[in-house]
Short mmCIF file of C-alpha atoms and ligand atoms in Angstrom, two decimals:
data_model
loop_
_atom_site.label_atom_id
_atom_site.label_comp_id
_atom_site.label_asym_id
_atom_site.label_seq_id
_atom_site.Cartn_x
_atom_site.Cartn_y
_atom_site.Cartn_z
CA ARG L 1100 -3.05 -5.22 15.19
CA HIS L 1101 -1.05 -1.97 15.24
CA ARG L 1102 -0.31 -0.07 18.22
CA PHE L 1103 1.20 2.90 17.06
CA TRP L 1104 -1.59 3.93 14.11
CA GLU L 1105 -3.97 3.02 16.38
CA THR L 1106 -3.37 5.62 17.74
CA GLN L 1107 -4.10 8.16 14.63
CA PRO L 1108 -6.64 10.38 13.48
CA VAL L 1109 -6.41 7.80 10.16
CA ARG L 1110 -9.38 5.78 9.21
CA GLN L 1111 -9.41 1.85 11.39
CA PHE L 1112 -9.86 -0.82 9.59
CA LYS L 1113 -13.46 -1.54 11.90
CA ASP L 1114 -14.81 2.31 9.51
CA LEU L 1115 -14.97 0.01 6.91
CA GLY L 1116 -18.46 0.27 5.12
CA ASN L 1117 -19.56 2.37 8.21
CA PRO L 1118 -22.43 5.08 6.53
CA SER L 1119 -22.94 6.78 9.24
CA LEU L 1120 -19.45 8.10 8.69
CA ILE L 1121 -18.68 11.38 6.88
CA GLU L 1122 -16.10 12.26 4.77
CA GLY L 1123 -13.79 14.95 5.52
CA PRO L 1124 -10.87 15.79 8.56
CA ILE L 1125 -11.21 13.08 11.52
CA ASP L 1126 -9.44 15.64 14.03
CA PRO L 1127 -10.21 19.63 13.77
CA PRO L 1128 -6.93 21.82 13.72
CA THR L 1129 -6.28 23.12 17.24
CA SER L 1130 -4.94 26.63 17.70
CA LEU L 1131 -1.56 26.47 17.62
CA SER L 1132 -0.38 27.38 20.44
CA GLU L 1133 -1.55 23.16 21.84
CA VAL L 1134 1.52 21.87 19.98
CA LYS L 1135 4.09 20.79 21.27
CA LYS L 1136 6.97 23.03 21.48
CA GLU L 1137 9.87 20.47 22.12
CA PRO L 1138 10.77 17.99 19.69
CA TYR L 1139 9.99 13.83 20.44
CA ASN L 1140 12.09 12.43 22.62
CA LEU L 1141 14.20 10.39 20.87
CA PRO L 1142 16.57 7.14 22.87
CA ALA L 1143 19.64 8.30 24.61
CA PRO L 1144 22.07 7.80 22.41
CA TYR L 1145 20.38 9.31 19.19
CA GLU L 1146 19.02 13.80 18.92
CA TRP L 1147 16.90 15.08 16.18
CA THR L 1148 18.94 17.15 13.36
CA THR L 1149 17.21 19.29 10.42
CA CYS L 1150 18.46 18.38 6.97
CA ASP L 1151 20.13 21.41 4.80
CA ILE L 1152 19.11 19.72 1.44
CA ASP L 1153 20.88 22.42 -0.34
CA ASP L 1154 23.99 21.31 2.03
CA ASP L 1155 26.44 18.85 -0.33
CA ALA L 1156 28.23 16.74 2.89
CA THR L 1157 23.93 16.36 3.91
CA CYS L 1158 22.51 15.59 0.91
CA THR L 1159 25.04 12.69 0.38
CA GLU L 1160 24.50 11.43 3.60
CA VAL L 1161 21.32 11.50 3.02
CA TYR L 1162 22.15 9.80 -0.07
CA LYS L 1163 23.75 7.47 1.55
CA LEU L 1164 21.83 6.33 4.71
CA LEU L 1165 18.82 5.96 1.77
CA THR L 1166 20.75 4.20 -1.12
CA GLU L 1167 22.00 2.17 2.01
CA ASN L 1168 18.82 1.64 3.34
CA TYR L 1169 15.54 2.51 1.56
CA VAL L 1170 12.43 -0.02 0.70
CA GLU L 1171 13.77 -3.29 -1.37
CA ASP L 1172 11.48 -5.75 -3.71
CA ASP L 1173 10.53 -8.28 -1.25
CA GLU L 1174 12.71 -10.71 -3.09
CA ASN L 1175 16.16 -7.92 -1.76
CA MET L 1176 16.78 -8.45 -5.08
CA PHE L 1177 16.82 -4.40 -5.76
CA ARG L 1178 16.52 -1.17 -3.68
CA PHE L 1179 15.53 1.94 -4.49
CA ASN L 1180 18.79 4.50 -6.08
CA TYR L 1181 17.20 8.44 -6.19
CA SER L 1182 19.65 9.83 -7.30
CA LYS L 1183 21.65 13.97 -4.77
CA GLU L 1184 19.60 15.71 -8.46
CA PHE L 1185 15.91 13.57 -7.48
CA LEU L 1186 16.20 14.26 -4.15
CA ARG L 1187 17.47 18.22 -4.48
CA TRP L 1188 14.50 18.42 -6.94
CA ALA L 1189 11.20 16.57 -4.26
CA LEU L 1190 12.62 18.05 -1.24
CA ARG L 1191 12.23 21.59 -3.09
CA PRO L 1192 8.49 22.47 -4.65
CA PRO L 1193 7.56 25.47 -3.81
CA GLY L 1194 7.22 26.57 -0.37
CA TYR L 1195 8.81 23.57 1.88
CA PHE L 1196 10.05 24.63 5.12
CA LYS L 1197 13.58 23.21 5.67
CA SER L 1198 11.71 22.23 8.99
CA TRP L 1199 9.66 19.31 7.63
CA HIS L 1200 13.36 17.64 5.47
CA ILE L 1201 14.51 16.03 9.55
CA GLY L 1202 17.19 13.63 10.58
CA VAL L 1203 17.91 11.64 13.70
CA ARG L 1204 22.00 11.68 13.78
CA VAL L 1205 24.05 8.93 16.37
CA LYS L 1206 24.97 11.70 19.25
CA ALA L 1207 28.31 9.88 19.91
CA SER L 1208 29.82 9.36 16.28
CA LYS L 1209 26.91 12.18 14.44
CA LYS L 1210 26.54 10.06 11.74
CA LEU L 1211 22.81 10.15 10.38
CA VAL L 1212 20.45 6.98 11.15
CA ALA L 1213 17.15 8.00 10.77
CA PHE L 1214 15.91 10.24 8.32
CA ILE L 1215 12.20 10.90 6.59
CA THR L 1216 10.46 14.09 4.66
CA GLY L 1217 7.17 16.64 3.85
CA VAL L 1218 6.50 18.56 1.99
CA PRO L 1219 4.04 21.20 1.48
CA ALA L 1220 0.79 20.48 -1.64
CA ARG L 1221 -2.63 21.20 -2.05
CA ILE L 1222 -3.95 17.96 -3.10
CA ARG L 1223 -8.75 17.83 -4.29
CA VAL L 1224 -10.23 15.19 -2.33
CA ARG L 1225 -13.88 15.23 -4.28
CA ARG L 1226 -14.17 18.98 -4.07
CA ASP L 1227 -12.13 20.81 -2.09
CA VAL L 1228 -8.97 21.89 -1.54
CA VAL L 1229 -7.23 21.09 0.79
CA ARG L 1230 -4.00 22.37 2.47
CA MET L 1231 -1.77 18.78 3.30
CA ALA L 1232 2.05 17.26 3.44
CA GLU L 1233 2.96 14.47 1.40
CA VAL L 1234 5.10 12.35 3.71
CA ASN L 1235 8.14 10.33 2.41
CA PHE L 1236 11.07 9.18 2.62
CA LEU L 1237 11.62 7.43 6.19
CA CYS L 1238 14.10 5.69 6.30
CA VAL L 1239 15.99 3.83 9.65
CA HIS L 1240 19.27 2.42 9.81
CA LYS L 1241 19.19 -1.12 8.58
CA LYS L 1242 21.46 -2.08 11.86
CA LEU L 1243 18.55 0.48 13.76
CA ARG L 1244 15.35 -1.80 13.28
CA SER L 1245 11.79 -3.00 14.20
CA LYS L 1246 13.08 -0.42 18.07
CA ARG L 1247 9.78 1.87 17.43
CA LEU L 1248 12.13 5.01 15.99
CA ALA L 1249 9.56 4.61 13.17
CA PRO L 1250 6.37 6.41 14.85
CA VAL L 1251 8.54 8.71 16.70
CA LEU L 1252 9.77 9.86 13.89
CA ILE L 1253 6.58 10.16 12.05
CA LYS L 1254 5.11 11.32 14.88
CA GLU L 1255 8.34 14.54 14.22
CA VAL L 1256 7.05 15.63 11.93
CA THR L 1257 4.02 15.52 12.47
CA ARG L 1258 4.58 18.00 14.86
CA ARG L 1259 6.31 20.66 12.32
CA ILE L 1260 3.24 19.99 9.56
CA HIS L 1261 0.94 20.91 12.04
CA LEU L 1262 3.56 24.10 13.84
CA GLU L 1263 2.65 24.99 9.82
CA ASP L 1264 -0.84 24.98 10.66
CA ILE L 1265 -0.96 22.49 8.30
CA TRP L 1266 -3.57 19.61 9.78
CA GLN L 1267 -3.78 16.54 6.21
CA ALA L 1268 -1.23 14.68 5.40
CA ALA L 1269 -0.77 12.27 2.10
CA TYR L 1270 1.66 9.49 1.60
CA THR L 1271 2.25 6.45 0.19
CA ALA L 1272 3.85 3.06 1.04
CA GLY L 1273 4.28 -0.63 0.20
CA VAL L 1274 3.14 -2.05 2.88
CA VAL L 1275 -0.78 -2.25 4.47
CA LEU L 1276 -0.96 -0.05 7.19
CA PRO L 1277 -4.36 1.39 8.08
CA THR L 1278 -6.64 1.93 5.56
CA PRO L 1279 -5.86 2.05 1.49
CA LEU L 1280 -7.45 5.27 -0.29
CA THR L 1281 -6.13 2.59 -2.49
CA THR L 1282 -4.68 0.60 -3.98
CA CYS L 1283 -2.15 0.34 -7.15
CA GLN L 1284 -0.69 -2.85 -9.17
CA TYR L 1285 3.28 -2.08 -10.34
CA TRP L 1286 3.09 -2.74 -13.66
CA HIS L 1287 6.38 -3.04 -15.90
CA ARG L 1288 7.30 -2.01 -19.95
CA SER L 1289 10.59 -3.76 -20.24
CA LEU L 1290 13.15 -2.44 -22.79
CA ASN L 1291 16.03 -3.97 -22.48
CA PRO L 1292 14.85 -7.19 -21.67
CA LYS L 1293 18.20 -9.26 -21.97
CA LYS L 1294 19.23 -6.60 -19.07
CA LEU L 1295 16.52 -7.27 -16.99
CA ILE L 1296 16.70 -10.39 -17.18
CA ASP L 1297 20.91 -11.40 -16.58
CA VAL L 1298 19.84 -9.35 -13.90
CA GLY L 1299 17.13 -11.18 -12.32
CA PHE L 1300 14.26 -8.16 -12.56
CA SER L 1301 12.65 -10.71 -15.12
CA ARG L 1302 11.98 -13.53 -16.34
CA LEU L 1303 12.48 -15.23 -20.07
CA GLY L 1304 8.77 -17.04 -20.99
CA ALA L 1305 7.74 -20.00 -21.53
CA ARG L 1306 8.17 -21.12 -25.15
CA MET L 1307 10.36 -17.73 -24.93
CA THR L 1308 13.93 -17.46 -27.03
CA MET L 1309 16.07 -14.75 -25.51
CA SER L 1310 15.97 -13.65 -29.82
CA ARG L 1311 12.16 -13.61 -30.03
CA THR L 1312 12.04 -11.99 -26.58
CA ILE L 1313 13.96 -8.69 -27.16
CA ARG L 1314 12.06 -9.06 -30.82
CA LEU L 1315 8.15 -8.77 -28.77
CA PHE L 1316 9.86 -5.50 -27.13
CA LYS L 1317 11.30 -3.63 -29.78
CA LEU L 1318 11.27 -0.01 -30.46
CA PRO L 1319 11.55 2.64 -32.76
CA SER L 1320 13.95 4.97 -32.60
CA LEU L 1321 12.21 7.72 -33.02
CA PRO L 1322 8.99 9.15 -32.01
CA THR L 1323 5.35 8.38 -34.17
CA THR L 1324 3.87 11.41 -33.07
CA PRO L 1325 4.56 15.35 -34.79
CA GLY L 1326 4.80 17.67 -33.26
CA PHE L 1327 6.22 15.38 -29.97
CA ARG L 1328 8.84 17.56 -28.53
CA ARG L 1329 10.06 17.68 -25.79
CA MET L 1330 8.34 20.54 -22.84
CA GLU L 1331 9.76 24.40 -22.62
CA LEU L 1332 8.98 27.17 -20.06
CA ARG L 1333 7.19 28.47 -22.68
CA ASP L 1334 5.22 25.85 -22.55
CA LEU L 1335 4.26 26.37 -19.02
CA ARG L 1336 0.59 27.83 -19.30
CA PRO L 1337 -0.87 25.48 -22.03
CA VAL L 1338 0.53 22.66 -20.04
CA THR L 1339 -1.24 23.84 -16.60
CA ARG L 1340 -4.45 24.59 -18.03
CA LEU L 1341 -4.09 20.62 -20.10
CA LEU L 1342 -2.99 19.02 -16.41
CA ARG L 1343 -5.23 21.21 -14.24
CA GLU L 1344 -8.97 20.24 -16.52
CA TYR L 1345 -7.57 16.32 -16.60
CA LEU L 1346 -7.34 15.95 -13.17
CA SER L 1347 -10.17 17.73 -12.09
CA HIS L 1348 -12.40 14.76 -13.20
CA PHE L 1349 -10.79 12.27 -11.41
CA ALA L 1350 -11.29 12.63 -7.29
CA VAL L 1351 -8.15 12.47 -5.85
CA ALA L 1352 -5.25 14.89 -7.27
CA PRO L 1353 -3.26 17.98 -6.94
CA ASP L 1354 -4.51 21.56 -7.60
CA PHE L 1355 -1.33 22.58 -9.87
CA ASP L 1356 -1.31 26.38 -10.47
CA GLU L 1357 2.19 27.54 -12.76
CA MET L 1358 4.90 26.69 -10.47
CA ASP L 1359 4.22 23.91 -10.04
CA VAL L 1360 4.22 22.96 -12.77
CA GLU L 1361 7.17 24.16 -13.32
CA HIS L 1362 8.50 22.83 -10.53
CA TRP L 1363 7.96 18.67 -11.07
CA LEU L 1364 7.46 18.99 -14.58
CA LEU L 1365 9.55 21.04 -16.57
CA PRO L 1366 12.06 18.63 -17.53
CA ARG L 1367 15.26 18.16 -15.47
CA ASP L 1368 18.55 15.75 -16.93
CA GLU L 1369 17.61 12.50 -15.52
CA VAL L 1370 15.40 13.65 -13.02
CA VAL L 1371 11.83 14.44 -14.39
CA ASP L 1372 10.89 14.67 -17.87
CA SER L 1373 8.09 16.15 -19.67
CA TYR L 1374 6.79 16.08 -23.84
CA LEU L 1375 3.74 17.52 -25.37
CA VAL L 1376 2.40 17.05 -28.90
CA GLU L 1377 2.19 21.04 -30.27
CA SER L 1378 -0.50 20.71 -33.36
CA PRO L 1379 1.85 21.45 -36.27
CA GLU L 1380 -0.87 22.78 -37.91
CA THR L 1381 -2.48 25.21 -35.18
CA HIS L 1382 0.32 25.27 -32.74
CA GLU L 1383 -1.95 24.29 -29.64
CA ILE L 1384 -0.68 22.03 -26.80
CA THR L 1385 -2.88 18.93 -27.57
CA ASP L 1386 -1.11 16.34 -25.13
CA PHE L 1387 1.34 15.50 -22.53
CA CYS L 1388 3.23 13.02 -21.09
CA SER L 1389 5.27 12.24 -18.73
CA PHE L 1390 8.06 10.77 -16.11
CA TYR L 1391 10.45 10.55 -13.62
CA THR L 1392 13.73 8.79 -13.25
CA LEU L 1393 14.28 6.36 -10.71
CA PRO L 1394 17.19 3.89 -10.78
CA SER L 1395 17.66 0.72 -8.70
CA SER L 1396 20.42 -1.08 -7.15
CA VAL L 1397 21.21 -4.49 -8.62
CA LEU L 1398 21.97 -6.23 -4.74
CA ASN L 1399 23.87 -8.84 -4.91
CA ASN L 1400 24.78 -8.94 -9.31
CA SER L 1401 28.57 -9.63 -10.55
CA ASN L 1402 27.59 -7.95 -14.36
CA TYR L 1403 25.72 -4.95 -13.62
CA SER L 1404 25.28 -2.45 -10.02
CA THR L 1405 22.36 -0.42 -10.76
CA LEU L 1406 18.89 -1.08 -13.50
CA LYS L 1407 17.88 2.80 -14.82
CA ALA L 1408 14.02 3.06 -14.54
CA ALA L 1409 11.65 5.26 -15.96
CA TYR L 1410 8.35 6.14 -13.55
CA SER L 1411 5.26 7.11 -15.53
CA TYR L 1412 4.26 10.53 -13.59
CA TYR L 1413 1.54 13.22 -15.19
CA ASN L 1414 0.09 12.14 -18.63
CA VAL L 1415 -3.15 13.59 -20.72
CA ALA L 1416 -4.47 13.30 -24.23
CA THR L 1417 -6.95 14.61 -25.58
CA LYS L 1418 -6.53 14.92 -29.62
CA THR L 1419 -3.65 11.92 -29.66
CA PRO L 1420 -4.65 8.19 -28.89
CA LEU L 1421 -2.99 7.77 -25.33
CA VAL L 1422 -2.26 4.30 -26.85
CA GLN L 1423 0.08 6.49 -29.12
CA LEU L 1424 1.44 9.09 -26.93
CA MET L 1425 2.68 6.04 -23.70
CA ASN L 1426 4.24 4.70 -26.75
CA ASP L 1427 5.87 7.29 -27.96
CA ALA L 1428 7.14 8.54 -24.26
CA LEU L 1429 8.15 3.91 -24.24
CA ILE L 1430 10.11 5.07 -27.49
CA VAL L 1431 12.68 8.42 -25.90
CA ALA L 1432 12.93 6.43 -23.22
CA LYS L 1433 14.51 3.34 -25.19
CA GLN L 1434 16.18 6.28 -26.56
CA LYS L 1435 17.81 7.65 -23.03
CA GLU L 1436 18.88 4.46 -22.14
CA TYR L 1437 15.82 3.41 -20.00
CA ASP L 1438 15.58 -0.56 -19.02
CA VAL L 1439 12.67 -0.85 -17.95
CA PHE L 1440 9.05 1.66 -18.02
CA ASN L 1441 6.98 1.55 -14.38
CA ALA L 1442 3.57 2.50 -14.20
CA LEU L 1443 0.59 2.42 -11.70
CA ASP L 1444 -3.07 1.25 -12.45
CA VAL L 1445 -3.67 5.44 -11.75
CA MET L 1446 -6.04 7.54 -13.24
CA GLU L 1447 -6.51 6.25 -17.41
CA ASN L 1448 -3.26 3.77 -17.33
CA GLU L 1449 -5.65 0.96 -17.29
CA SER L 1450 -5.67 2.17 -20.99
CA PHE L 1451 -2.27 1.85 -22.46
CA LEU L 1452 -1.00 -0.65 -20.45
CA LYS L 1453 -1.52 -3.86 -21.66
CA GLU L 1454 -1.92 -2.92 -25.38
CA LEU L 1455 1.70 -1.75 -25.00
CA LYS L 1456 3.24 -4.44 -23.35
CA PHE L 1457 3.06 -3.38 -19.69
CA GLY L 1458 3.06 -6.14 -17.69
CA PRO L 1459 1.87 -7.05 -13.41
CA GLY L 1460 5.32 -6.00 -11.46
CA ASP L 1461 5.06 -8.73 -7.98
CA GLY L 1462 4.44 -5.74 -5.68
CA MET L 1463 2.21 -3.05 -4.84
CA LEU L 1464 1.75 0.83 -3.62
CA HIS L 1465 -1.10 1.90 -0.94
CA TYR L 1466 -2.77 4.61 -0.04
CA TYR L 1467 -2.58 6.83 2.40
CA LEU L 1468 -4.68 10.20 3.01
CA TYR L 1469 -3.41 11.16 7.77
CA ASN L 1470 -6.64 13.16 9.04
CA TYR L 1471 -8.63 12.75 6.67
CA ARG L 1472 -11.61 9.89 5.74
CA LEU L 1473 -13.21 8.88 2.47
CA ARG L 1474 -16.27 6.67 3.13
CA ASN L 1475 -15.63 4.18 0.36
CA PRO L 1476 -11.25 3.07 -1.53
CA LEU L 1477 -11.32 4.28 -4.61
CA LYS L 1478 -10.27 2.09 -7.48
CA PRO L 1479 -7.03 3.59 -8.36
CA SER L 1480 -8.31 5.06 -12.08
CA GLN L 1481 -10.49 7.08 -9.82
CA LEU L 1482 -6.55 8.34 -9.10
CA GLY L 1483 -5.22 11.66 -9.57
CA LEU L 1484 -2.32 11.53 -8.08
CA VAL L 1485 1.43 10.51 -8.12
CA LEU L 1486 4.31 9.83 -5.26
CA LEU L 1487 8.05 10.20 -5.55
S1 NHW H 2639 7.19 3.91 1.99
C1 NHW H 2639 8.75 3.61 2.29
C2 NHW H 2639 8.90 3.27 3.57
N1 NHW H 2639 10.34 3.28 4.14
C3 NHW H 2639 10.84 1.99 3.93
O1 NHW H 2639 10.02 0.59 3.45
C4 NHW H 2639 12.66 2.32 3.45
C5 NHW H 2639 12.88 0.79 4.42
N2 NHW H 2639 12.65 1.07 5.77
C6 NHW H 2639 12.25 1.46 7.12
O2 NHW H 2639 13.83 1.68 6.91
C7 NHW H 2639 7.18 5.73 1.51
C8 NHW H 2639 12.25 0.88 8.16
O3 NHW H 2639 11.03 -0.98 7.83
C9 NHW H 2639 10.83 1.81 8.30
C10 NHW H 2639 10.17 1.56 10.33
C11 NHW H 2639 11.03 3.19 8.76
C12 NHW H 2639 9.62 1.77 7.83
N3 NHW H 2639 4.89 3.93 6.30
O4 NHW H 2639 10.33 1.48 14.39
P1 NHW H 2639 9.56 0.89 13.65
C13 NHW H 2639 6.92 6.80 2.87
O5 NHW H 2639 8.35 7.02 3.21
C14 NHW H 2639 4.92 1.60 11.49
C15 NHW H 2639 4.36 4.54 8.28
O6 NHW H 2639 9.58 -0.72 15.43
P2 NHW H 2639 10.94 0.09 11.87
C16 NHW H 2639 5.44 7.66 3.82
C17 NHW H 2639 4.46 0.16 11.75
O7 NHW H 2639 2.93 -0.13 11.07
N4 NHW H 2639 4.47 3.06 8.83
O8 NHW H 2639 9.92 -0.21 12.60
C18 NHW H 2639 6.10 7.18 5.34
C19 NHW H 2639 4.67 -0.53 13.01
O9 NHW H 2639 3.88 1.08 14.09
P3 NHW H 2639 2.13 -0.01 14.24
C20 NHW H 2639 5.27 2.23 8.94
O10 NHW H 2639 11.19 -0.87 10.69
C21 NHW H 2639 4.92 7.44 5.22
C22 NHW H 2639 5.44 1.47 13.31
O11 NHW H 2639 5.77 1.30 12.39
C23 NHW H 2639 5.96 1.60 7.67
O12 NHW H 2639 12.69 -0.72 11.89
C24 NHW H 2639 5.27 7.71 6.94
C25 NHW H 2639 6.81 -0.36 13.59
O13 NHW H 2639 7.90 1.03 13.47
C26 NHW H 2639 5.17 2.52 6.65
N5 NHW H 2639 6.75 2.35 5.27
O14 NHW H 2639 11.25 0.87 10.56
C27 NHW H 2639 3.65 8.23 7.63
N6 NHW H 2639 6.66 0.93 7.94
O15 NHW H 2639 0.69 0.43 14.46
C28 NHW H 2639 3.59 9.21 7.97
C29 NHW H 2639 6.33 -0.11 9.32
O16 NHW H 2639 2.20 -1.79 13.25
C30 NHW H 2639 2.05 10.45 7.90
N7 NHW H 2639 5.46 1.25 10.43
O17 NHW H 2639 3.09 -1.21 15.22
C31 NHW H 2639 1.01 11.25 8.33
C32 NHW H 2639 1.91 12.57 8.93
C33 NHW H 2639 2.35 13.90 8.88
C34 NHW H 2639 0.38 14.04 9.31
C35 NHW H 2639 0.57 15.78 9.47
C36 NHW H 2639 -1.02 16.53 9.69
C1 EN5 H 2640 7.16 5.61 -1.40
N1 EN5 H 2640 7.56 5.95 -2.98
O1 EN5 H 2640 8.97 -3.90 -5.36
C2 EN5 H 2640 7.09 4.59 -1.98
N2 EN5 H 2640 8.96 -3.12 -6.89
O2 EN5 H 2640 6.30 -4.05 -8.87
C3 EN5 H 2640 7.40 3.27 -2.07
N3 EN5 H 2640 9.30 -5.83 -8.86
O3 EN5 H 2640 10.17 -3.50 -9.14
C4 EN5 H 2640 6.76 2.14 -1.99
N4 EN5 H 2640 10.42 -9.47 -6.50
O4 EN5 H 2640 7.98 -7.63 -10.59
C5 EN5 H 2640 7.42 0.69 -2.59
N5 EN5 H 2640 9.79 -7.54 -12.15
C6 EN5 H 2640 6.31 -0.40 -3.26
C7 EN5 H 2640 7.50 -0.16 -3.88
C8 EN5 H 2640 8.97 -1.89 -3.76
C9 EN5 H 2640 9.62 -2.34 -5.20
C10 EN5 H 2640 8.88 -3.25 -5.74
C11 EN5 H 2640 8.66 -3.97 -8.12
C12 EN5 H 2640 7.05 -3.58 -8.13
C13 EN5 H 2640 9.92 -4.46 -8.77
C14 EN5 H 2640 9.71 -6.67 -9.73
C15 EN5 H 2640 10.99 -6.98 -9.29
C16 EN5 H 2640 11.12 -8.40 -9.02
C17 EN5 H 2640 11.93 -9.01 -8.69
C18 EN5 H 2640 11.94 -9.96 -7.29
C19 EN5 H 2640 9.00 -7.28 -11.26
C20 EN5 H 2640 8.98 -8.35 -13.23
C21 EN5 H 2640 8.68 -7.23 -14.61
C22 EN5 H 2640 7.73 -8.05 -16.04
C23 EN5 H 2640 8.23 -7.39 -16.94
C24 EN5 H 2640 7.93 -7.85 -18.24
C25 EN5 H 2640 6.68 -7.68 -18.36
C26 EN5 H 2640 5.92 -9.49 -17.06
C27 EN5 H 2640 6.60 -7.72 -15.17
#
């Protein structure tokens, strides 16, 4: 069934529920000298390239490949449109390796036709903090699909990750592979219902008019929680403390230090936004919420070309009710002209989704670990990890 994935150190479907399997690495690390020194062979017309995402021309090539060929919904109405600034942010966290930003070009024309990336991360699985790669942005040009290029890209990124003495990875996909750590559901909260209906992202409910729908999703113009404000550099320590404590409650979560929080959560315009609640009395930082910006191209619509979407990232509520905190996040996203606010049912998100008028989407997101086995799949609420 899975000619490639059956050969990889990932949990196989046949292992499900086998109680004699222990949790931890599937294959032991081999010595670095045993890692293949040469890149894997590509079909003759193609060659490997390492993409310097700092270089504007290269970043533009990657952006164009992804904009035209990356993930679409099941009816091919929308395609993810990661911005160049977003890609630079996603691919250059603390300790990143340029060698993990891998492209494939046509030898003759030098056209970029495939891509895959890894970035380093420390991810805690139960009590163990494991050095991993987060693998993302796997993309093969539409005209080169089904030629078994993806397995070559995956083997090559694996080889380059092994060269840095890292033996585990985390990744997500919309497709089912052997074997999900957990399967999450996307939820969507309309901020601009008229546009969402016009582009076919959502439908007018039964017995609903457009004006009733607009009223249903209306939000106050300003956040309601006293002390709610944008995160700043001076907040790094208390925010890191808050986040580390919160993430310690999940079975799988990143092990963030201050450098990671500075990179992943300090606000960057149109890339990542973070807000917190500073107690007006004690000036303590008690709550935190964040979202990242990932627009989608609207395919085949004459009125609109993009949807501006915010994706819930990491949220921590200790004093403010989580529902109220996330309502304030919706309000600022609306203020900033996002059309929709998306969230997965990870962490404690279930507790606000229905109350804040999110509806279930038609997309699922499966989470995977490479070369690490858990005895049983997790519930989405046991997962404290959000990948981009
Ligand atoms: S998920 C988004 C992936 N990208 C897209 O969906 C973009 C649009 N699609 C494409 O570009 C986020 C192509 O369809 C792709 C497949 C390139 C997806 N993950 O070349 P073939 C990520 O980026 C398997 C993993 O003929 P294709 C995460 C498939 O099951 N495997 O197909 C990436 C089959 O294997 P099987 C996937 O359509 C994580 C084989 O590829 C996959 O021309 C990567 C067919 O290859 C997917 N999303 O190209 C893994 N989609 O065994 C990282 C298909 O079933 C692992 N396949 O025969 C960790 C590595 C690091 C380890 C470090 C220690
Ligand atoms: C790696 N980082 O399918 C990610 N999105 O629900 C790779 N549906 O937007 C894997 N089909 O339900 C990504 N509207 C896997 C996801 C790929 C993209 C995808 C889904 C997630 C999505 C929308 C549009 C559907 C268009 C037709 C959807 C309904 C919204 C509605 C709003 C009002 C309340 C009820 C729900």
